[in-house]
Amino acid sequence: MEKKEYTLYNDTVMDHFLNPRNMGDVEAADGVGEVGAAACGDIMKISLKIRDGKIEDARFKTFGCGSAIASSSMATELIKGRTLEEAKNFSNQEVVDALGGLPPVKIHCSVLAEEALKAAIEDYEAKQSTVEKSAAVAA
Amino acid sequence: MDKRSVYLDHQTTTPVLEEALQAMLPYFREAYGSPSSLHRFGLEVREGLATAREQLAALINAESPDDLIFTSGGTEASNLAIKGFAEANSKRKGNHFVVAATEHPSVLNSIEFMTKHGFDVTQVPVDNVGRIKPEDVRAAITEKTLLVCVHLVNHDIGTIQPVREIGKICAEKNVSLYCDALAAAGWLPIDVQELGVHLLSFSPHRFYGPKGIGVLYRNRKARVTSLIHGGVQENGRRAGTENVPAIIGAGVAAEIALREMPQRIALVAALQKRLYDGLFTNIDYLKLNGPVPGPERVCNQLNLSTEFIEGEGQLLLLDHSGIAVASGSSCVSKSLKVSHVLSAIHLDHALAQGNIIMSLGKDNTNEDVDYVIEKFPEIVKKLRNMSPMWKEFEEGVIDSVIAPTGRGKSFTQHAADLSGKPAH
Ligand code: FES
């Protein structure tokens, strides 16, 4: 038999799984989102550094399968440099496309990335409004 | 150590023995007749099948080679044992099954199918290492019980079951006993007469025979009705032209398995012990599922849960290092459910997610095992670095299930809080 390399996922997914980009936690993050997948019970955390309404840095940590790790790696790559408004419209389909596709049963892993990102933005906005409120109270 | 290729999934399937392959080859192009034919081409093959039947009967000490029915595999053999037995006997005997909660899916799903056709089932629980209590089986048997179904070795966590004691109870109660020996055959001596089973199934590709052939033993007292209808092959219990080359190969694999069993068991048990000791010395927050290596566990596998990380990632990174394993994590299963065996032993969801199964074979070496002992801790470290749980554990937000510190909530609780749904 010819010796071919067989891997469970395509090359792009395998690359992001084996060499994840942006793995870790943003120091003194402006927003942190941690979400769980109802389907399989896995967990993803995304932390953001936000400057002038733009995502300056994004990092992830994931307890989950290969495609969850690859999805979080890809999602953080994609959103860096985007404005908050753009990031709020971010969809898991973008991750799936950028990864060159995921098996149907693994689509929910990319949804986890979308949800973690949105949770991080919400966290940032919630903190902002308390900052504004306390500023208002102080004034 | 240089990258090696280490196959540690022998519980799923094994390579075909050279001797078995060589015995099979003539049956593709030279002795290609059908055993049902009356001419010399057929008669020659008939003789080959008779030999294979004897070899396979010897492996389990069946009373007679005629007690064996060849099927397409272990799954068909379980289906035949359950549905074929029910079809043949339910009118006289009853419509109730007793089954262990940790049976192979081919057993559980066959019974589930029967419950849609007027049958009832009582599932017998297992303890935290997967053991069935014979007294629980006794308590589950009713006047309507048709068949008790228990496995000899658990396919997932390696527990060896007290089948002989269960056999005695079934004899006392005059109930038939079916034993799934899929994970046992070739790795544990089997004597159907001593076990007191009426039906027993196994699959030769688990002990270096080919795929595409399964065996159902049924003694004189156990009648089964064919599920596959057609000609009168296998004495009318399984229609269809026999998979001759596979049966021939299975016979040779069985003969060699029987002859070499003491050496195989000694070798593989030593590897199992080496792997167990090495991994537990080098990895913290690691748990063995099922009994410790020894008389209560099959010699060829370890079922492990590594805390704070998920199983598919471990499987993929091991594969990337050349090591092939299996996993019972929900992320690995097509149904996104953790292994039902791990649920049945009440393993915490987080630990079930971190599950992998390493199963050894007769061709593995000490070097293979040492390679795994070197690589696996690196992989665990890499995945823990990536896992939010690990840091949250270090910070005291969540606690370890394996070695609780008393700080923080359980991972399972944490996961349920985050997903808004209890983990299964
Ligand atoms: S995160 Fe569990 S299946 Fe992908």
Coordinates of C-alpha atoms and ligand atoms in Angstrom, one line a residue:
Chain A
M1 CA 0.0 0.0 0.0
E2 CA 1.3 3.5 -0.8
K3 CA 2.3 5.4 2.4
K4 CA 0.0 8.3 2.7
E5 CA -0.4 10.4 5.8
Y6 CA -3.8 9.9 7.2
T7 CA -5.2 12.5 9.6
L8 CA -8.7 12.9 11.1
Y9 CA -9.0 16.5 10.0
N10 CA -7.8 18.4 6.9
D11 CA -4.3 20.0 6.9
T12 CA -5.5 23.4 8.0
V13 CA -7.4 22.1 11.0
M14 CA -4.5 19.8 11.9
D15 CA -2.1 22.7 11.6
H16 CA -4.2 24.9 14.0
F17 CA -4.6 22.0 16.3
L18 CA -0.9 21.0 16.4
N19 CA 0.4 24.6 16.3
P20 CA -2.4 26.7 17.9
R21 CA -2.1 30.5 17.4
N22 CA -2.8 32.8 20.3
M23 CA -3.0 30.2 22.9
G24 CA -3.0 31.6 26.5
D25 CA -4.6 34.4 28.4
V26 CA -4.4 38.1 27.6
E27 CA -2.7 39.9 30.5
A28 CA -5.0 42.3 32.2
A29 CA -7.7 41.5 29.7
D30 CA -10.5 44.0 28.9
G31 CA -13.0 41.3 28.3
V32 CA -13.1 37.6 29.1
G33 CA -15.7 35.0 27.9
E34 CA -15.9 31.5 29.0
V35 CA -18.6 29.2 27.6
G36 CA -19.5 25.5 27.7
A37 CA -20.8 23.4 24.9
A38 CA -24.2 21.9 25.7
A39 CA -23.6 19.1 23.2
C40 CA -20.5 17.6 24.6
G41 CA -19.7 19.4 27.8
D42 CA -16.5 21.1 26.6
I43 CA -15.3 24.6 27.5
M44 CA -13.7 27.5 25.7
K45 CA -12.3 30.8 27.1
I46 CA -11.4 33.8 25.0
S47 CA -9.8 36.9 26.4
L48 CA -9.5 40.3 24.6
K49 CA -7.4 43.4 24.7
I50 CA -9.4 46.3 23.3
R51 CA -8.0 49.7 22.2
D52 CA -10.0 52.4 20.5
G53 CA -13.0 50.2 19.8
K54 CA -10.7 47.6 18.1
I55 CA -9.6 44.1 19.1
E56 CA -5.9 44.5 19.6
D57 CA -5.2 41.1 21.0
A58 CA -7.2 37.9 21.5
R59 CA -6.2 34.7 23.2
F60 CA -7.9 31.4 23.9
K61 CA -7.8 28.4 26.2
T62 CA -9.9 25.3 25.3
F63 CA -10.9 22.1 27.0
G64 CA -12.2 20.2 24.0
C65 CA -11.6 18.2 20.9
G66 CA -9.2 18.9 18.0
S67 CA -11.7 20.9 16.1
A68 CA -12.6 23.0 19.1
I69 CA -8.9 23.8 19.6
A70 CA -8.4 24.6 15.9
S71 CA -11.6 26.7 15.9
S72 CA -10.5 28.8 18.8
S73 CA -7.1 29.2 17.2
M74 CA -8.6 30.3 13.9
A75 CA -11.3 32.5 15.5
T76 CA -8.7 34.5 17.5
E77 CA -6.6 34.9 14.3
L78 CA -9.6 36.2 12.4
I79 CA -10.9 38.7 14.9
K80 CA -7.6 40.5 15.7
G81 CA -7.7 44.0 14.3
R82 CA -11.5 44.0 13.9
T83 CA -13.7 46.7 15.4
L84 CA -16.1 45.7 18.1
E85 CA -19.1 46.2 15.7
E86 CA -17.5 43.9 13.2
A87 CA -16.7 41.4 15.9
K88 CA -20.3 41.3 17.1
N89 CA -21.3 40.1 13.7
F90 CA -18.7 37.3 13.7
S91 CA -20.2 34.0 12.9
N92 CA -18.9 30.4 13.3
Q93 CA -19.3 29.9 9.6
E94 CA -16.3 32.2 9.0
V95 CA -14.2 29.8 11.2
V96 CA -15.5 26.8 9.4
D97 CA -14.7 28.3 6.0
A98 CA -11.3 29.5 7.0
L99 CA -10.5 26.0 8.3
G100 CA -11.5 24.5 5.0
G101 CA -14.5 22.8 6.5
L102 CA -15.3 20.7 9.6
P103 CA -17.1 17.3 9.8
P104 CA -20.9 17.9 10.4
V105 CA -20.8 16.5 13.9
K106 CA -18.0 19.0 14.7
I107 CA -19.7 22.2 13.7
H108 CA -20.8 22.9 17.2
C109 CA -17.2 23.2 18.2
S110 CA -16.9 26.3 16.0
V111 CA -20.1 27.7 17.5
L112 CA -18.3 27.5 20.8
A113 CA -15.7 29.9 19.4
E114 CA -18.3 32.3 18.3
E115 CA -20.0 32.2 21.7
A116 CA -16.8 32.6 23.6
L117 CA -15.9 35.7 21.5
K118 CA -19.3 37.2 22.0
A119 CA -19.3 36.5 25.7
A120 CA -15.9 38.3 25.9
I121 CA -17.3 41.3 24.1
E122 CA -20.3 41.4 26.4
D123 CA -18.0 41.2 29.4
Y124 CA -16.1 44.1 28.1
E125 CA -19.2 46.2 27.4
A126 CA -20.6 45.4 30.9
K127 CA -17.4 46.5 32.4
Q128 CA -17.4 49.7 30.3
S129 CA -20.9 50.6 31.4
T130 CA -20.0 50.2 35.1
V131 CA -17.0 52.3 34.5
E132 CA -19.2 55.0 32.8
K133 CA -21.8 54.7 35.6
S134 CA -19.2 55.2 38.3
A135 CA -17.7 58.0 36.3
A136 CA -21.1 59.6 36.2
V137 CA -21.6 59.1 39.9
A138 CA -18.2 60.6 40.6
A139 CA -19.1 63.7 38.4
Chain B
M1 CA 13.7 8.4 21.6
D2 CA 13.1 8.4 17.8
K3 CA 9.5 8.5 16.6
R4 CA 8.1 5.0 16.5
S5 CA 4.9 3.5 15.3
V6 CA 3.1 1.9 18.2
Y7 CA -0.3 0.3 17.8
L8 CA -2.2 0.3 21.1
D9 CA -5.7 -0.5 19.9
H10 CA -5.7 -4.3 19.9
Q11 CA -9.0 -4.3 21.6
T12 CA -10.6 -2.9 18.5
T13 CA -8.8 -5.2 16.1
T14 CA -5.5 -7.0 15.4
P15 CA -3.4 -7.7 12.4
V16 CA -3.8 -11.2 10.8
L17 CA -1.2 -13.7 11.8
E18 CA 1.1 -14.8 9.0
E19 CA 0.1 -18.4 9.5
A20 CA -3.5 -17.5 9.3
L21 CA -3.0 -15.5 6.1
Q22 CA -1.0 -18.3 4.4
A23 CA -3.7 -20.8 5.3
M24 CA -6.4 -18.5 3.8
L25 CA -4.7 -17.7 0.5
P26 CA -5.4 -21.0 -1.3
Y27 CA -9.1 -20.6 -0.5
F28 CA -9.4 -17.6 -2.8
R29 CA -8.1 -19.1 -6.1
E30 CA -7.4 -22.8 -5.8
A31 CA -10.0 -24.2 -3.3
Y32 CA -12.7 -21.7 -4.3
G33 CA -15.6 -24.1 -4.3
S34 CA -18.7 -23.6 -2.1
P35 CA -19.0 -26.0 0.8
S36 CA -22.6 -26.6 -0.2
S37 CA -21.6 -28.1 -3.6
L38 CA -21.5 -31.8 -4.0
H39 CA -18.6 -32.0 -6.4
R40 CA -14.9 -32.3 -5.5
F41 CA -14.4 -28.5 -5.4
G42 CA -17.1 -28.2 -2.8
L43 CA -16.0 -31.3 -0.8
E44 CA -12.5 -30.1 -0.5
V45 CA -13.7 -26.8 1.0
R46 CA -16.1 -28.6 3.3
E47 CA -13.2 -30.5 4.8
G48 CA -11.3 -27.2 5.4
L49 CA -14.4 -25.7 7.1
A50 CA -14.7 -28.8 9.3
T51 CA -11.1 -28.4 10.5
A52 CA -11.6 -24.7 11.3
R53 CA -14.8 -25.5 13.2
E54 CA -12.8 -28.0 15.3
Q55 CA -10.0 -25.4 15.9
L56 CA -12.5 -22.8 17.0
A57 CA -14.5 -25.2 19.2
A58 CA -11.2 -26.2 21.0
L59 CA -10.5 -22.5 21.9
I60 CA -13.6 -22.4 24.0
N61 CA -13.8 -26.2 24.9
A62 CA -17.2 -26.6 23.2
E63 CA -18.8 -30.1 23.6
S64 CA -18.9 -30.4 19.8
P65 CA -17.7 -28.5 16.7
D66 CA -21.3 -28.6 15.6
D67 CA -22.2 -26.2 18.4
L68 CA -20.6 -23.4 16.5
I69 CA -22.4 -21.1 14.1
F70 CA -20.4 -18.9 11.8
T71 CA -21.7 -15.4 11.2
S72 CA -20.3 -12.2 9.6
G73 CA -18.9 -10.9 12.8
G74 CA -19.3 -10.5 16.6
T75 CA -22.1 -8.1 16.1
E76 CA -24.2 -10.5 14.0
A77 CA -23.4 -13.3 16.6
S78 CA -24.8 -11.1 19.4
N79 CA -27.9 -10.3 17.3
L80 CA -28.4 -14.0 16.6
A81 CA -27.9 -15.0 20.3
I82 CA -30.5 -12.6 21.4
K83 CA -33.1 -12.2 18.7
G84 CA -32.6 -15.8 17.3
F85 CA -32.9 -17.3 20.8
A86 CA -35.9 -15.1 21.6
E87 CA -37.6 -16.1 18.4
A88 CA -37.1 -19.8 19.1
N89 CA -38.0 -19.8 22.8
S90 CA -40.2 -16.9 23.9
K91 CA -43.5 -18.7 23.3
R92 CA -42.6 -21.4 25.8
K93 CA -40.4 -19.5 28.2
G94 CA -41.2 -15.8 28.6
N95 CA -40.3 -12.4 27.3
H96 CA -37.9 -10.9 29.8
F97 CA -34.2 -10.3 29.5
V98 CA -31.7 -9.6 32.2
V99 CA -28.7 -7.7 31.0
A100 CA -25.7 -5.9 32.5
A101 CA -25.6 -2.2 32.0
T102 CA -22.1 -2.3 30.5
E103 CA -22.7 -4.8 27.7
H104 CA -21.4 -4.2 24.2
P105 CA -23.7 -2.0 22.0
S106 CA -24.5 -5.1 19.9
V107 CA -26.0 -6.7 22.9
L108 CA -27.8 -3.6 24.4
N109 CA -29.1 -2.4 21.1
S110 CA -30.4 -5.9 20.1
I111 CA -32.3 -6.1 23.4
E112 CA -33.5 -2.5 22.9
F113 CA -34.9 -3.6 19.6
M114 CA -36.7 -6.5 21.2
T115 CA -38.3 -4.2 23.7
K116 CA -40.1 -2.6 20.8
H117 CA -41.5 -6.0 20.1
G118 CA -43.1 -6.8 23.4
F119 CA -40.1 -7.8 25.4
D120 CA -39.0 -6.4 28.8
V121 CA -35.6 -5.9 30.1
T122 CA -34.0 -5.5 33.5
Q123 CA -30.6 -3.8 33.5
V124 CA -28.3 -5.0 36.3
P125 CA -26.0 -2.2 37.5
V126 CA -22.2 -2.6 38.0
D127 CA -20.0 -1.3 40.8
N128 CA -17.4 1.4 40.4
V129 CA -14.9 -0.9 38.7
G130 CA -17.6 -2.4 36.4
R131 CA -18.2 -5.7 38.3
I132 CA -21.6 -7.4 38.1
K133 CA -22.7 -8.8 41.4
P134 CA -24.1 -12.3 40.8
E135 CA -26.7 -11.7 43.5
D136 CA -28.0 -8.8 41.5
V137 CA -28.5 -11.1 38.6
R138 CA -30.4 -13.5 40.8
A139 CA -32.6 -10.7 42.1
A140 CA -33.4 -9.6 38.5
I141 CA -34.5 -13.0 37.3
T142 CA -38.3 -13.4 37.2
E143 CA -40.6 -16.2 36.1
K144 CA -40.7 -14.6 32.7
T145 CA -37.0 -14.4 32.2
L146 CA -36.0 -15.9 28.9
L147 CA -32.3 -15.1 28.8
V148 CA -29.5 -13.6 31.0
C149 CA -26.9 -11.7 29.0
V150 CA -23.5 -10.9 30.6
H151 CA -20.1 -10.3 29.1
L152 CA -17.0 -12.2 30.2
V153 CA -14.6 -9.2 29.9
N154 CA -15.7 -5.6 29.6
H155 CA -14.9 -4.2 26.1
D156 CA -14.2 -0.8 27.6
I157 CA -12.7 -1.1 31.1
G158 CA -11.4 -4.7 31.0
T159 CA -13.3 -6.0 34.0
I160 CA -13.4 -9.8 34.2
Q161 CA -16.9 -10.9 35.3
P162 CA -17.9 -13.7 37.6
V163 CA -19.6 -15.6 34.8
R164 CA -19.3 -19.0 36.5
E165 CA -21.2 -17.8 39.5
I166 CA -23.8 -16.3 37.3
G167 CA -23.9 -19.6 35.4
K168 CA -24.7 -21.4 38.6
I169 CA -27.5 -19.1 39.4
C170 CA -29.0 -19.4 36.0
A171 CA -28.8 -23.2 36.3
E172 CA -30.6 -23.1 39.6
K173 CA -33.3 -20.9 38.2
N174 CA -33.4 -22.8 34.9
V175 CA -32.8 -19.7 32.8
S176 CA -30.5 -19.7 29.8
L177 CA -27.3 -17.7 29.9
Y178 CA -25.7 -15.9 26.9
C179 CA -22.1 -14.6 27.4
D180 CA -20.5 -12.1 25.1
A181 CA -16.8 -13.1 25.0
L182 CA -15.7 -10.5 22.4
A183 CA -13.1 -8.9 24.6
A184 CA -12.0 -12.1 26.2
A185 CA -11.4 -14.6 23.5
G186 CA -7.7 -15.1 22.9
W187 CA -6.7 -13.2 26.0
L188 CA -8.3 -15.3 28.7
P189 CA -8.9 -19.1 28.8
I190 CA -12.5 -19.9 28.1
D191 CA -14.3 -23.1 28.9
V192 CA -17.9 -22.9 28.0
Q193 CA -18.7 -26.1 29.9
E194 CA -17.2 -24.9 33.1
L195 CA -18.7 -21.4 32.8
G196 CA -22.2 -23.0 32.4
V197 CA -23.2 -20.8 29.5
H198 CA -25.7 -21.8 26.8
L199 CA -24.6 -19.3 24.2
L200 CA -21.3 -17.5 23.8
S201 CA -20.0 -15.3 21.0
F202 CA -16.6 -14.1 19.9
S203 CA -14.8 -12.5 17.1
P204 CA -11.5 -13.9 15.7
H205 CA -10.2 -10.5 14.5
R206 CA -9.6 -9.7 18.1
F207 CA -6.9 -12.4 18.3
Y208 CA -5.1 -12.1 15.0
G209 CA -7.7 -13.7 12.8
P210 CA -9.4 -11.9 9.9
K211 CA -12.4 -9.6 9.9
G212 CA -15.7 -10.6 8.5
I213 CA -16.2 -13.7 10.6
G214 CA -17.9 -14.1 14.0
V215 CA -18.7 -17.2 16.0
L216 CA -21.8 -18.1 18.0
Y217 CA -21.5 -21.1 20.3
R218 CA -24.8 -22.6 21.4
N219 CA -25.1 -25.8 23.3
R220 CA -27.7 -28.5 22.7
K221 CA -30.1 -26.9 25.2
A222 CA -30.2 -23.5 23.4
R223 CA -32.2 -23.4 20.3
V224 CA -31.8 -20.4 18.0
T225 CA -33.8 -19.5 14.9
S226 CA -32.1 -18.1 11.9
L227 CA -32.3 -14.3 11.3
I228 CA -30.8 -14.5 7.8
H229 CA -33.1 -16.5 5.5
G230 CA -32.0 -18.4 2.4
G231 CA -30.3 -21.7 2.1
V232 CA -29.6 -24.3 4.8
Q233 CA -26.0 -23.4 5.5
E234 CA -24.9 -23.8 9.2
N235 CA -27.6 -26.4 9.7
G236 CA -30.2 -23.9 8.8
R237 CA -29.2 -21.3 11.4
R238 CA -27.4 -18.9 9.2
A239 CA -28.1 -18.8 5.5
G240 CA -25.7 -17.6 2.9
T241 CA -22.5 -19.0 1.4
E242 CA -19.8 -19.2 4.1
N243 CA -17.0 -16.7 4.1
V244 CA -14.6 -19.6 3.6
P245 CA -11.2 -17.9 3.6
A246 CA -12.0 -15.9 6.8
I247 CA -13.3 -19.0 8.5
I248 CA -10.1 -20.9 7.6
G249 CA -7.9 -18.0 8.9
A250 CA -10.0 -17.8 12.0
G251 CA -9.5 -21.5 12.7
V252 CA -5.7 -21.1 12.4
A253 CA -5.7 -18.0 14.6
A254 CA -7.7 -19.9 17.2
E255 CA -5.4 -22.9 17.2
I256 CA -2.4 -20.7 17.7
A257 CA -4.1 -18.5 20.3
L258 CA -4.9 -21.6 22.3
R259 CA -1.4 -23.0 22.0
E260 CA 0.4 -19.7 22.8
M261 CA -2.1 -18.3 25.3
P262 CA 0.1 -18.8 28.4
Q263 CA 3.1 -17.0 26.8
R264 CA 0.9 -14.3 25.3
I265 CA -0.8 -13.6 28.5
A266 CA 2.5 -13.5 30.5
L267 CA 4.1 -11.1 27.9
V268 CA 1.2 -8.8 27.6
A269 CA 0.4 -8.7 31.3
A270 CA 4.1 -7.6 31.9
L271 CA 3.7 -4.8 29.3
Q272 CA 0.4 -3.8 30.9
K273 CA 2.1 -3.5 34.3
R274 CA 5.1 -1.6 32.9
L275 CA 2.8 0.9 31.2
Y276 CA 0.6 1.3 34.3
D277 CA 3.6 1.9 36.6
G278 CA 5.3 4.2 34.1
L279 CA 2.3 6.4 33.4
F280 CA 1.3 6.7 37.1
T281 CA 4.8 7.6 38.1
N282 CA 5.0 10.4 35.4
I283 CA 1.5 11.9 35.4
D284 CA -0.5 13.5 38.2
Y285 CA -4.3 13.6 38.3
L286 CA -4.5 10.4 36.3
K287 CA -7.1 7.7 37.0
L288 CA -7.4 4.1 36.0
N289 CA -10.9 3.0 35.2
G290 CA -11.8 -0.6 36.0
P291 CA -9.9 -3.0 38.3
V292 CA -6.1 -2.6 38.8
P293 CA -4.0 -4.9 36.7
G294 CA -4.3 -8.4 38.2
P295 CA -6.7 -11.3 38.3
E296 CA -9.8 -9.1 38.0
R297 CA -8.7 -7.3 34.8
V298 CA -8.0 -8.6 31.3
C299 CA -4.2 -8.6 30.7
N300 CA -4.1 -6.5 27.5
Q301 CA -5.5 -3.0 28.2
L302 CA -5.6 0.1 30.4
N303 CA -8.6 2.5 30.4
L304 CA -7.3 5.9 31.7
S305 CA -8.8 9.3 32.5
T306 CA -6.5 12.3 32.6
E307 CA -8.0 15.2 34.4
F308 CA -8.4 18.7 33.0
I309 CA -8.1 17.7 29.4
E310 CA -10.3 16.0 26.8
G311 CA -9.7 12.6 25.1
E312 CA -9.9 13.4 21.4
G313 CA -7.0 15.9 21.8
Q314 CA -5.0 13.2 23.6
L315 CA -5.8 10.7 20.9
L316 CA -4.8 13.0 18.0
L317 CA -1.5 14.1 19.7
L318 CA -0.6 10.5 20.4
D319 CA -1.4 9.6 16.8
H320 CA 0.8 12.5 15.7
S321 CA 3.6 10.9 17.8
G322 CA 3.0 7.5 16.2
I323 CA 0.8 6.0 19.0
A324 CA -2.6 4.7 18.1
V325 CA -5.2 4.5 20.9
A326 CA -9.0 4.7 21.4
S327 CA -11.1 7.0 23.5
G328 CA -14.5 7.0 25.2
S329 CA -14.8 10.8 25.3
S330 CA -18.1 12.3 24.0
C331 CA -16.1 14.3 21.4
V332 CA -14.9 11.1 19.8
S333 CA -18.3 9.5 19.5
K334 CA -20.6 10.2 16.7
S335 CA -23.5 10.6 19.1
L336 CA -21.5 13.1 21.3
K337 CA -22.2 10.9 24.3
V338 CA -19.5 9.6 26.6
S339 CA -19.0 5.8 26.7
H340 CA -22.1 4.2 28.4
V341 CA -19.7 2.0 30.4
L342 CA -18.0 5.1 31.9
S343 CA -21.5 6.4 32.8
A344 CA -22.5 3.1 34.3
I345 CA -19.5 3.2 36.7
H346 CA -20.6 6.7 37.6
L347 CA -17.4 8.3 36.4
D348 CA -17.5 12.0 36.8
H349 CA -18.2 13.7 33.4
A350 CA -14.9 15.6 33.4
L351 CA -13.0 12.3 33.8
A352 CA -15.1 10.6 31.2
Q353 CA -14.2 13.4 28.8
G354 CA -10.5 12.9 29.5
N355 CA -10.7 9.2 28.7
I356 CA -8.4 7.1 26.5
I357 CA -7.9 3.3 26.1
M358 CA -4.6 1.7 25.4
S359 CA -4.7 -2.0 24.4
L360 CA -1.6 -4.0 24.0
G361 CA -0.8 -7.0 21.7
K362 CA 1.7 -9.8 21.5
D363 CA 3.9 -7.8 19.2
N364 CA 4.3 -4.8 21.4
T365 CA 7.7 -4.5 23.1
N366 CA 9.2 -2.9 26.2
E367 CA 10.6 -0.2 23.9
D368 CA 7.1 0.6 22.7
V369 CA 5.8 0.9 26.2
D370 CA 8.8 3.1 27.2
Y371 CA 8.1 5.3 24.2
V372 CA 4.5 5.8 25.3
I373 CA 5.7 6.5 28.9
E374 CA 8.0 9.2 27.5
K375 CA 5.5 10.8 25.0
F376 CA 2.2 10.7 26.9
P377 CA 3.3 13.0 29.8
E378 CA 4.5 15.6 27.3
I379 CA 1.1 15.5 25.5
V380 CA -0.8 15.8 28.8
K381 CA 1.4 18.8 29.7
K382 CA 0.8 20.4 26.3
L383 CA -3.0 20.0 26.5
R384 CA -3.2 21.1 30.2
N385 CA -1.4 24.3 29.2
M386 CA -4.1 24.8 26.6
S387 CA -6.9 24.0 29.0
P388 CA -8.7 26.7 30.9
M389 CA -9.5 24.1 33.6
W390 CA -5.9 23.5 34.5
K391 CA -5.2 27.1 35.4
E392 CA -8.6 27.4 37.1
F393 CA -7.7 24.4 39.1
E394 CA -4.3 26.0 40.1
E395 CA -6.2 29.1 41.0
G396 CA -8.7 27.2 43.2
V397 CA -11.7 28.0 41.0
I398 CA -12.4 24.4 40.3
D399 CA -11.3 21.3 42.2
S400 CA -9.8 18.0 41.2
V401 CA -12.0 14.9 41.3
I402 CA -9.1 12.6 41.5
A403 CA -7.3 14.3 44.3
P404 CA -9.6 16.9 45.8
T405 CA -8.0 19.8 47.6
G406 CA -11.3 21.1 49.1
R407 CA -11.0 24.4 47.1
G408 CA -13.3 25.4 44.3
K409 CA -16.3 23.7 42.7
S410 CA -16.3 20.6 40.7
F411 CA -15.5 20.7 37.1
T412 CA -18.8 19.1 36.2
Q413 CA -20.6 21.8 38.1
H414 CA -18.5 24.5 36.4
A415 CA -19.2 23.0 33.0
A416 CA -22.9 22.9 33.7
D417 CA -22.9 26.5 34.9
L418 CA -21.3 27.6 31.8
S419 CA -23.3 25.7 29.3
G420 CA -26.6 26.2 31.2
K421 CA -27.2 22.4 31.0
P422 CA -26.2 19.5 33.2
A423 CA -23.4 17.5 31.7
H424 CA -24.3 14.0 30.7
Ligands
FES1 S1 -15.6 20.3 21.7 FE1 -16.5 18.4 22.2 S2 -16.8 17.7 20.2 FE2 -15.7 19.5 19.7

